[in-house]
mmCIF file of C-alpha atoms in Angstrom:
data_model
loop_
_atom_site.group_PDB
_atom_site.id
_atom_site.type_symbol
_atom_site.label_atom_id
_atom_site.label_comp_id
_atom_site.label_asym_id
_atom_site.label_seq_id
_atom_site.Cartn_x
_atom_site.Cartn_y
_atom_site.Cartn_z
ATOM 1 C CA UNK G 1 -0.203 0.169 -0.041
ATOM 2 C CA UNK G 2 1.342 3.637 -0.875
ATOM 3 C CA UNK G 3 2.249 6.231 1.523
ATOM 4 C CA UNK G 4 -1.128 8.156 0.240
ATOM 5 C CA UNK G 5 -3.369 5.279 0.907
ATOM 6 C CA UNK G 6 -2.146 4.267 4.341
ATOM 7 C CA UNK G 7 -2.951 7.818 5.102
ATOM 8 C CA UNK G 8 -6.357 7.602 3.538
ATOM 9 C CA UNK G 9 -6.674 4.746 5.832
ATOM 10 C CA UNK G 10 -5.305 6.392 9.395
ATOM 11 C CA UNK G 11 -7.592 8.984 8.599
ATOM 12 C CA UNK G 12 -10.650 7.077 7.938
ATOM 13 C CA UNK G 13 -10.235 4.959 11.055
ATOM 14 C CA UNK G 14 -9.694 8.169 13.112
ATOM 15 C CA UNK G 15 -13.177 9.667 11.809
ATOM 16 C CA UNK G 16 -14.851 6.122 12.320
ATOM 17 C CA UNK G 17 -13.594 5.968 15.661
ATOM 18 C CA UNK G 18 -14.706 9.890 16.527
ATOM 19 C CA UNK G 19 -17.968 8.986 15.323
ATOM 20 C CA UNK G 20 -18.591 5.906 17.282
ATOM 21 C CA UNK G 21 -21.601 6.301 19.733
ATOM 22 C CA UNK G 22 -20.395 5.744 23.519
ATOM 23 C CA UNK G 23 -21.505 2.332 24.942
ATOM 24 C CA UNK G 24 -22.999 1.885 28.028
ATOM 25 C CA UNK G 25 -20.356 1.031 30.326
ATOM 26 C CA UNK G 26 -20.153 -2.479 31.916
ATOM 27 C CA UNK G 27 -20.356 -2.834 35.307
ATOM 28 C CA UNK G 28 -16.803 -3.574 37.084
ATOM 29 C CA UNK G 29 -17.053 -7.076 38.105
ATOM 30 C CA UNK G 30 -18.285 -7.743 34.493
ATOM 31 C CA UNK G 31 -15.486 -6.132 33.075
ATOM 32 C CA UNK G 32 -13.103 -7.656 34.808
ATOM 33 C CA UNK G 33 -14.711 -11.039 34.293
ATOM 34 C CA UNK G 34 -14.085 -10.454 30.025
ATOM 35 C CA UNK G 35 -10.979 -9.168 30.692
ATOM 36 C CA UNK G 36 -9.888 -12.502 32.443
ATOM 37 C CA UNK G 37 -11.944 -14.123 29.632
ATOM 38 C CA UNK G 38 -9.977 -12.624 26.693
ATOM 39 C CA UNK G 39 -6.536 -14.130 27.964
ATOM 40 C CA UNK G 40 -8.149 -17.466 28.574
ATOM 41 C CA UNK G 41 -10.005 -17.907 25.529
ATOM 42 C CA UNK G 42 -7.277 -16.558 23.251
ATOM 43 C CA UNK G 43 -9.458 -14.190 21.714
ATOM 44 C CA UNK G 44 -6.600 -11.893 20.315
ATOM 45 C CA UNK G 45 -5.791 -14.992 18.260
ATOM 46 C CA UNK G 46 -9.283 -15.097 16.827
ATOM 47 C CA UNK G 47 -8.605 -12.126 13.816
ATOM 48 C CA UNK G 48 -5.730 -13.432 12.383
ATOM 49 C CA UNK G 49 -6.980 -16.559 11.653
ATOM 50 C CA UNK G 50 -10.420 -14.409 10.177
ATOM 51 C CA UNK G 51 -8.802 -12.019 8.367
ATOM 52 C CA UNK G 52 -8.263 -14.336 5.102
ATOM 53 C CA UNK G 53 -12.053 -15.161 5.427
ATOM 54 C CA UNK G 54 -13.103 -11.450 5.615
ATOM 55 C CA UNK G 55 -10.508 -10.553 2.713
ATOM 56 C CA UNK G 56 -12.202 -13.476 0.717
ATOM 57 C CA UNK G 57 -15.873 -12.261 1.555
ATOM 58 C CA UNK G 58 -15.037 -8.856 0.796
ATOM 59 C CA UNK G 59 -14.259 -9.381 -2.983
ATOM 60 C CA UNK G 60 -17.500 -8.399 -4.381
ATOM 61 C CA UNK G 61 -17.150 -5.172 -2.295
ATOM 62 C CA UNK G 62 -13.878 -4.664 -3.288
ATOM 63 C CA UNK G 63 -14.527 -4.771 -7.029
ATOM 64 C CA UNK G 64 -17.599 -2.432 -6.632
ATOM 65 C CA UNK G 65 -15.478 -0.227 -4.817
ATOM 66 C CA UNK G 66 -13.150 -0.070 -7.310
ATOM 67 C CA UNK G 67 -15.502 0.571 -10.299
ATOM 68 C CA UNK G 68 -16.985 3.237 -8.084
ATOM 69 C CA UNK G 69 -13.666 4.868 -7.913
ATOM 70 C CA UNK G 70 -13.047 4.687 -11.494
ATOM 71 C CA UNK G 71 -16.751 6.433 -12.333
ATOM 72 C CA UNK G 72 -15.841 9.187 -9.998
ATOM 73 C CA UNK G 73 -12.329 9.696 -12.081
ATOM 74 C CA UNK G 74 -12.507 12.222 -15.113
ATOM 75 C CA UNK G 75 -11.311 9.954 -18.175
ATOM 76 C CA UNK G 76 -10.657 11.829 -21.501
ATOM 77 C CA UNK G 77 -12.946 9.792 -23.180
ATOM 78 C CA UNK G 78 -15.670 6.886 -23.256
ATOM 79 C CA UNK G 79 -13.337 4.296 -24.922
ATOM 80 C CA UNK G 80 -10.335 5.180 -21.864
ATOM 81 C CA UNK G 81 -12.771 4.553 -18.924
ATOM 82 C CA UNK G 82 -14.524 1.435 -20.472
ATOM 83 C CA UNK G 83 -10.699 0.017 -20.859
ATOM 84 C CA UNK G 84 -10.069 1.010 -17.047
ATOM 85 C CA UNK G 85 -13.309 -0.913 -16.107
ATOM 86 C CA UNK G 86 -12.400 -4.077 -17.997
ATOM 87 C CA UNK G 87 -9.200 -4.182 -16.347
ATOM 88 C CA UNK G 88 -10.660 -4.322 -12.553
ATOM 89 C CA UNK G 89 -11.603 -8.170 -12.784
ATOM 90 C CA UNK G 90 -7.747 -9.275 -13.602
ATOM 91 C CA UNK G 91 -6.771 -7.371 -10.717
ATOM 92 C CA UNK G 92 -9.032 -8.489 -7.944
ATOM 93 C CA UNK G 93 -6.998 -11.655 -6.655
ATOM 94 C CA UNK G 94 -4.090 -9.020 -6.454
ATOM 95 C CA UNK G 95 -6.218 -6.770 -4.288
ATOM 96 C CA UNK G 96 -7.338 -9.377 -2.193
ATOM 97 C CA UNK G 97 -4.223 -10.716 -1.352
ATOM 98 C CA UNK G 98 -3.268 -6.608 -0.252
ATOM 99 C CA UNK G 99 -6.574 -6.352 1.380
ATOM 100 C CA UNK G 100 -5.811 -9.573 3.560
ATOM 101 C CA UNK G 101 -2.220 -8.389 4.225
ATOM 102 C CA UNK G 102 -3.570 -5.175 5.733
ATOM 103 C CA UNK G 103 -6.071 -6.710 7.734
ATOM 104 C CA UNK G 104 -3.620 -8.859 9.258
ATOM 105 C CA UNK G 105 -1.780 -5.966 10.574
ATOM 106 C CA UNK G 106 -4.803 -4.478 12.418
ATOM 107 C CA UNK G 107 -4.777 -4.383 16.164
ATOM 108 C CA UNK G 108 -6.008 -7.961 17.254
ATOM 109 C CA UNK G 109 -5.956 -7.129 21.161
ATOM 110 C CA UNK G 110 -8.430 -3.941 20.027
ATOM 111 C CA UNK G 111 -10.882 -6.305 17.952
ATOM 112 C CA UNK G 112 -10.484 -8.968 21.338
ATOM 113 C CA UNK G 113 -11.836 -6.241 23.600
ATOM 114 C CA UNK G 114 -14.700 -5.226 21.059
ATOM 115 C CA UNK G 115 -15.557 -9.161 20.906
ATOM 116 C CA UNK G 116 -15.558 -9.836 24.555
ATOM 117 C CA UNK G 117 -17.019 -6.466 25.578
ATOM 118 C CA UNK G 118 -19.270 -5.558 23.073
ATOM 119 C CA UNK G 119 -20.206 -9.455 21.780
ATOM 120 C CA UNK G 120 -19.729 -11.641 24.508
ATOM 121 C CA UNK G 121 -21.376 -9.306 27.328
ATOM 122 C CA UNK G 122 -24.715 -9.218 25.175
ATOM 123 C CA UNK G 123 -25.041 -12.818 25.388
ATOM 124 C CA UNK G 124 -23.418 -13.809 28.626
ATOM 125 C CA UNK G 125 -23.543 -12.824 32.489
ATOM 126 C CA UNK G 126 -21.063 -12.126 34.633
ATOM 127 C CA UNK G 127 -20.954 -15.728 36.407
ATOM 128 C CA UNK G 128 -20.974 -17.304 32.936
ATOM 129 C CA UNK G 129 -17.802 -15.676 31.798
ATOM 130 C CA UNK G 130 -16.215 -16.749 35.077
ATOM 131 C CA UNK G 131 -17.210 -20.454 34.363
ATOM 132 C CA UNK G 132 -16.215 -20.114 30.712
ATOM 133 C CA UNK G 133 -12.555 -18.689 31.817
ATOM 134 C CA UNK G 134 -12.329 -21.002 34.873
ATOM 135 C CA UNK G 135 -12.526 -24.220 32.095
ATOM 136 C CA UNK G 136 -10.366 -22.595 29.267
ATOM 137 C CA UNK G 137 -7.732 -21.668 31.813
ATOM 138 C CA UNK G 138 -7.159 -25.177 33.110
ATOM 139 C CA UNK G 139 -4.844 -27.574 31.514
ATOM 140 C CA UNK G 140 -7.273 -29.117 29.618
ATOM 141 C CA UNK G 141 -9.245 -25.850 27.963
ATOM 142 C CA UNK G 142 -5.959 -24.565 27.384
ATOM 143 C CA UNK G 143 -4.956 -27.851 25.437
ATOM 144 C CA UNK G 144 -8.142 -27.572 23.731
ATOM 145 C CA UNK G 145 -7.978 -23.809 22.537
ATOM 146 C CA UNK G 146 -4.658 -24.552 21.720
ATOM 147 C CA UNK G 147 -5.579 -27.367 19.495
ATOM 148 C CA UNK G 148 -8.964 -25.702 17.961
ATOM 149 C CA UNK G 149 -7.422 -24.872 14.604
ATOM 150 C CA UNK G 150 -5.937 -28.433 14.258
ATOM 151 C CA UNK G 151 -9.454 -30.015 15.215
ATOM 152 C CA UNK G 152 -11.265 -27.924 12.841
ATOM 153 C CA UNK G 153 -8.665 -28.871 9.816
ATOM 154 C CA UNK G 154 -8.617 -32.467 10.744
ATOM 155 C CA UNK G 155 -12.994 -32.650 10.988
ATOM 156 C CA UNK G 156 -12.707 -31.227 7.680
ATOM 157 C CA UNK G 157 -10.586 -33.601 6.000
ATOM 158 C CA UNK G 158 -12.821 -36.631 7.252
ATOM 159 C CA UNK G 159 -15.921 -35.544 7.691
ATOM 160 C CA UNK G 160 -18.125 -37.745 10.225
ATOM 161 C CA UNK G 161 -15.317 -38.907 12.083
ATOM 162 C CA UNK G 162 -14.129 -37.904 15.362
ATOM 163 C CA UNK G 163 -10.847 -36.691 15.899
ATOM 164 C CA UNK G 164 -10.919 -35.974 19.238
ATOM 165 C CA UNK G 165 -9.718 -38.952 20.659
ATOM 166 C CA UNK G 166 -6.393 -38.251 18.983
ATOM 167 C CA UNK G 167 -5.269 -35.426 20.919
ATOM 168 C CA UNK G 168 -7.050 -35.902 24.034
ATOM 169 C CA UNK G 169 -6.628 -38.779 26.833
ATOM 170 C CA UNK G 170 -9.903 -40.254 28.394
ATOM 171 C CA UNK G 171 -9.666 -38.137 31.860
ATOM 172 C CA UNK G 172 -9.618 -35.170 29.184
ATOM 173 C CA UNK G 173 -12.207 -35.829 27.160
ATOM 174 C CA UNK G 174 -14.581 -36.505 29.981
ATOM 175 C CA UNK G 175 -13.621 -32.877 31.433
ATOM 176 C CA UNK G 176 -14.545 -31.507 27.994
ATOM 177 C CA UNK G 177 -17.884 -33.545 27.612
ATOM 178 C CA UNK G 178 -18.917 -32.133 31.129
ATOM 179 C CA UNK G 179 -18.189 -28.735 30.345
ATOM 180 C CA UNK G 180 -19.717 -28.892 26.976
ATOM 181 C CA UNK G 181 -22.832 -30.370 28.781
ATOM 182 C CA UNK G 182 -23.086 -27.946 31.301
ATOM 183 C CA UNK G 183 -25.537 -25.062 31.452
ATOM 184 C CA UNK G 184 -23.047 -22.650 30.252
ATOM 185 C CA UNK G 185 -21.582 -25.125 27.868
ATOM 186 C CA UNK G 186 -24.646 -25.285 26.421
ATOM 187 C CA UNK G 187 -25.386 -21.713 26.005
ATOM 188 C CA UNK G 188 -21.779 -21.450 23.961
ATOM 189 C CA UNK G 189 -23.324 -23.565 21.590
ATOM 190 C CA UNK G 190 -26.677 -21.867 21.446
ATOM 191 C CA UNK G 191 -25.371 -18.558 20.627
ATOM 192 C CA UNK G 192 -21.929 -19.716 18.867
ATOM 193 C CA UNK G 193 -23.402 -18.990 15.394
ATOM 194 C CA UNK G 194 -25.176 -15.268 16.396
ATOM 195 C CA UNK G 195 -21.487 -14.667 18.276
ATOM 196 C CA UNK G 196 -19.737 -15.818 14.899
ATOM 197 C CA UNK G 197 -22.204 -13.410 12.682
ATOM 198 C CA UNK G 198 -21.803 -10.249 14.801
ATOM 199 C CA UNK G 199 -18.247 -10.740 14.823
ATOM 200 C CA UNK G 200 -18.469 -11.099 11.264
ATOM 201 C CA UNK G 201 -20.571 -7.916 10.667
ATOM 202 C CA UNK G 202 -17.942 -5.935 12.552
ATOM 203 C CA UNK G 203 -14.978 -6.980 11.512
ATOM 204 C CA UNK G 204 -16.670 -6.295 7.912
ATOM 205 C CA UNK G 205 -17.164 -2.840 8.855
ATOM 206 C CA UNK G 206 -13.822 -2.019 10.749
ATOM 207 C CA UNK G 207 -12.083 -3.387 7.419
ATOM 208 C CA UNK G 208 -14.076 -0.667 5.285
ATOM 209 C CA UNK G 209 -11.567 1.880 5.284
ATOM 210 C CA UNK G 210 -8.912 -0.735 4.272
ATOM 211 C CA UNK G 211 -10.976 -1.755 1.631
ATOM 212 C CA UNK G 212 -11.388 1.618 -0.035
ATOM 213 C CA UNK G 213 -7.913 2.501 0.286
ATOM 214 C CA UNK G 214 -7.172 -0.914 -2.031
ATOM 215 C CA UNK G 215 -9.741 -0.027 -3.974
ATOM 216 C CA UNK G 216 -8.305 3.488 -5.046
ATOM 217 C CA UNK G 217 -5.209 1.755 -5.507
ATOM 218 C CA UNK G 218 -6.741 -0.978 -8.056
ATOM 219 C CA UNK G 219 -8.338 1.685 -9.524
ATOM 220 C CA UNK G 220 -5.006 3.709 -10.253
ATOM 221 C CA UNK G 221 -3.903 0.708 -11.488
ATOM 222 C CA UNK G 222 -6.578 -0.091 -13.776
ATOM 223 C CA UNK G 223 -5.973 3.704 -15.225
ATOM 224 C CA UNK G 224 -2.390 3.204 -15.920
ATOM 225 C CA UNK G 225 -2.453 -0.344 -17.539
ATOM 226 C CA UNK G 226 -5.691 0.704 -19.780
ATOM 227 C CA UNK G 227 -3.186 3.873 -20.752
ATOM 228 C CA UNK G 228 0.059 1.758 -21.337
ATOM 229 C CA UNK G 229 -2.114 -0.874 -23.398
ATOM 230 C CA UNK G 230 -3.820 2.522 -25.477
ATOM 231 C CA UNK G 231 -0.095 4.384 -26.043
ATOM 232 C CA UNK G 232 1.115 0.783 -27.055
ATOM 233 C CA UNK G 233 -1.197 0.568 -29.780
#
């Protein structure tokens, strides 16, 4: 990303933060419980894992934003504008990679804090948060959290198979089952999709300034390529 694009991104983020409405303050005991939960549940690791999906899901928006940038630019004639627009699809893969790289540089701690204080706080009471933290701060819970990406990957390679016994002994499996069958464990399962949807929606919104900066860079490149091709003829 160029220096100018970075400046645009930083300014847009600052403006968005300034306009954000102040959230209702959480009780101090719940805020502290959520702070402990962020660490135990390794929430800061969620963003780097989601960045590729956010970038991929954003490709249609990136394409639309790039065309919108081109529409706003003054072209010498209609043929030049059409030539630039025609270059956009071939540039999208490159734009997606640049967007993903930009997203990976976002402050993961800031996004983890939003996830905890704005999303999990909405679905769980203070006592429930403490119960979740207690499990995921235990040796078995820490192991389960650390192996999460591995378990998901193995499950996708072998649909329908139970990969858990490969990584956990009988006592650990019993401890995990006890937690997920507890009221708070069942509540986590019941709210999992809503939490993922809320996280995804926020991360999409949070990434909008970065997407616009990448779109502007792609529009510039499309114009330059179209001009070079025209000059060559």
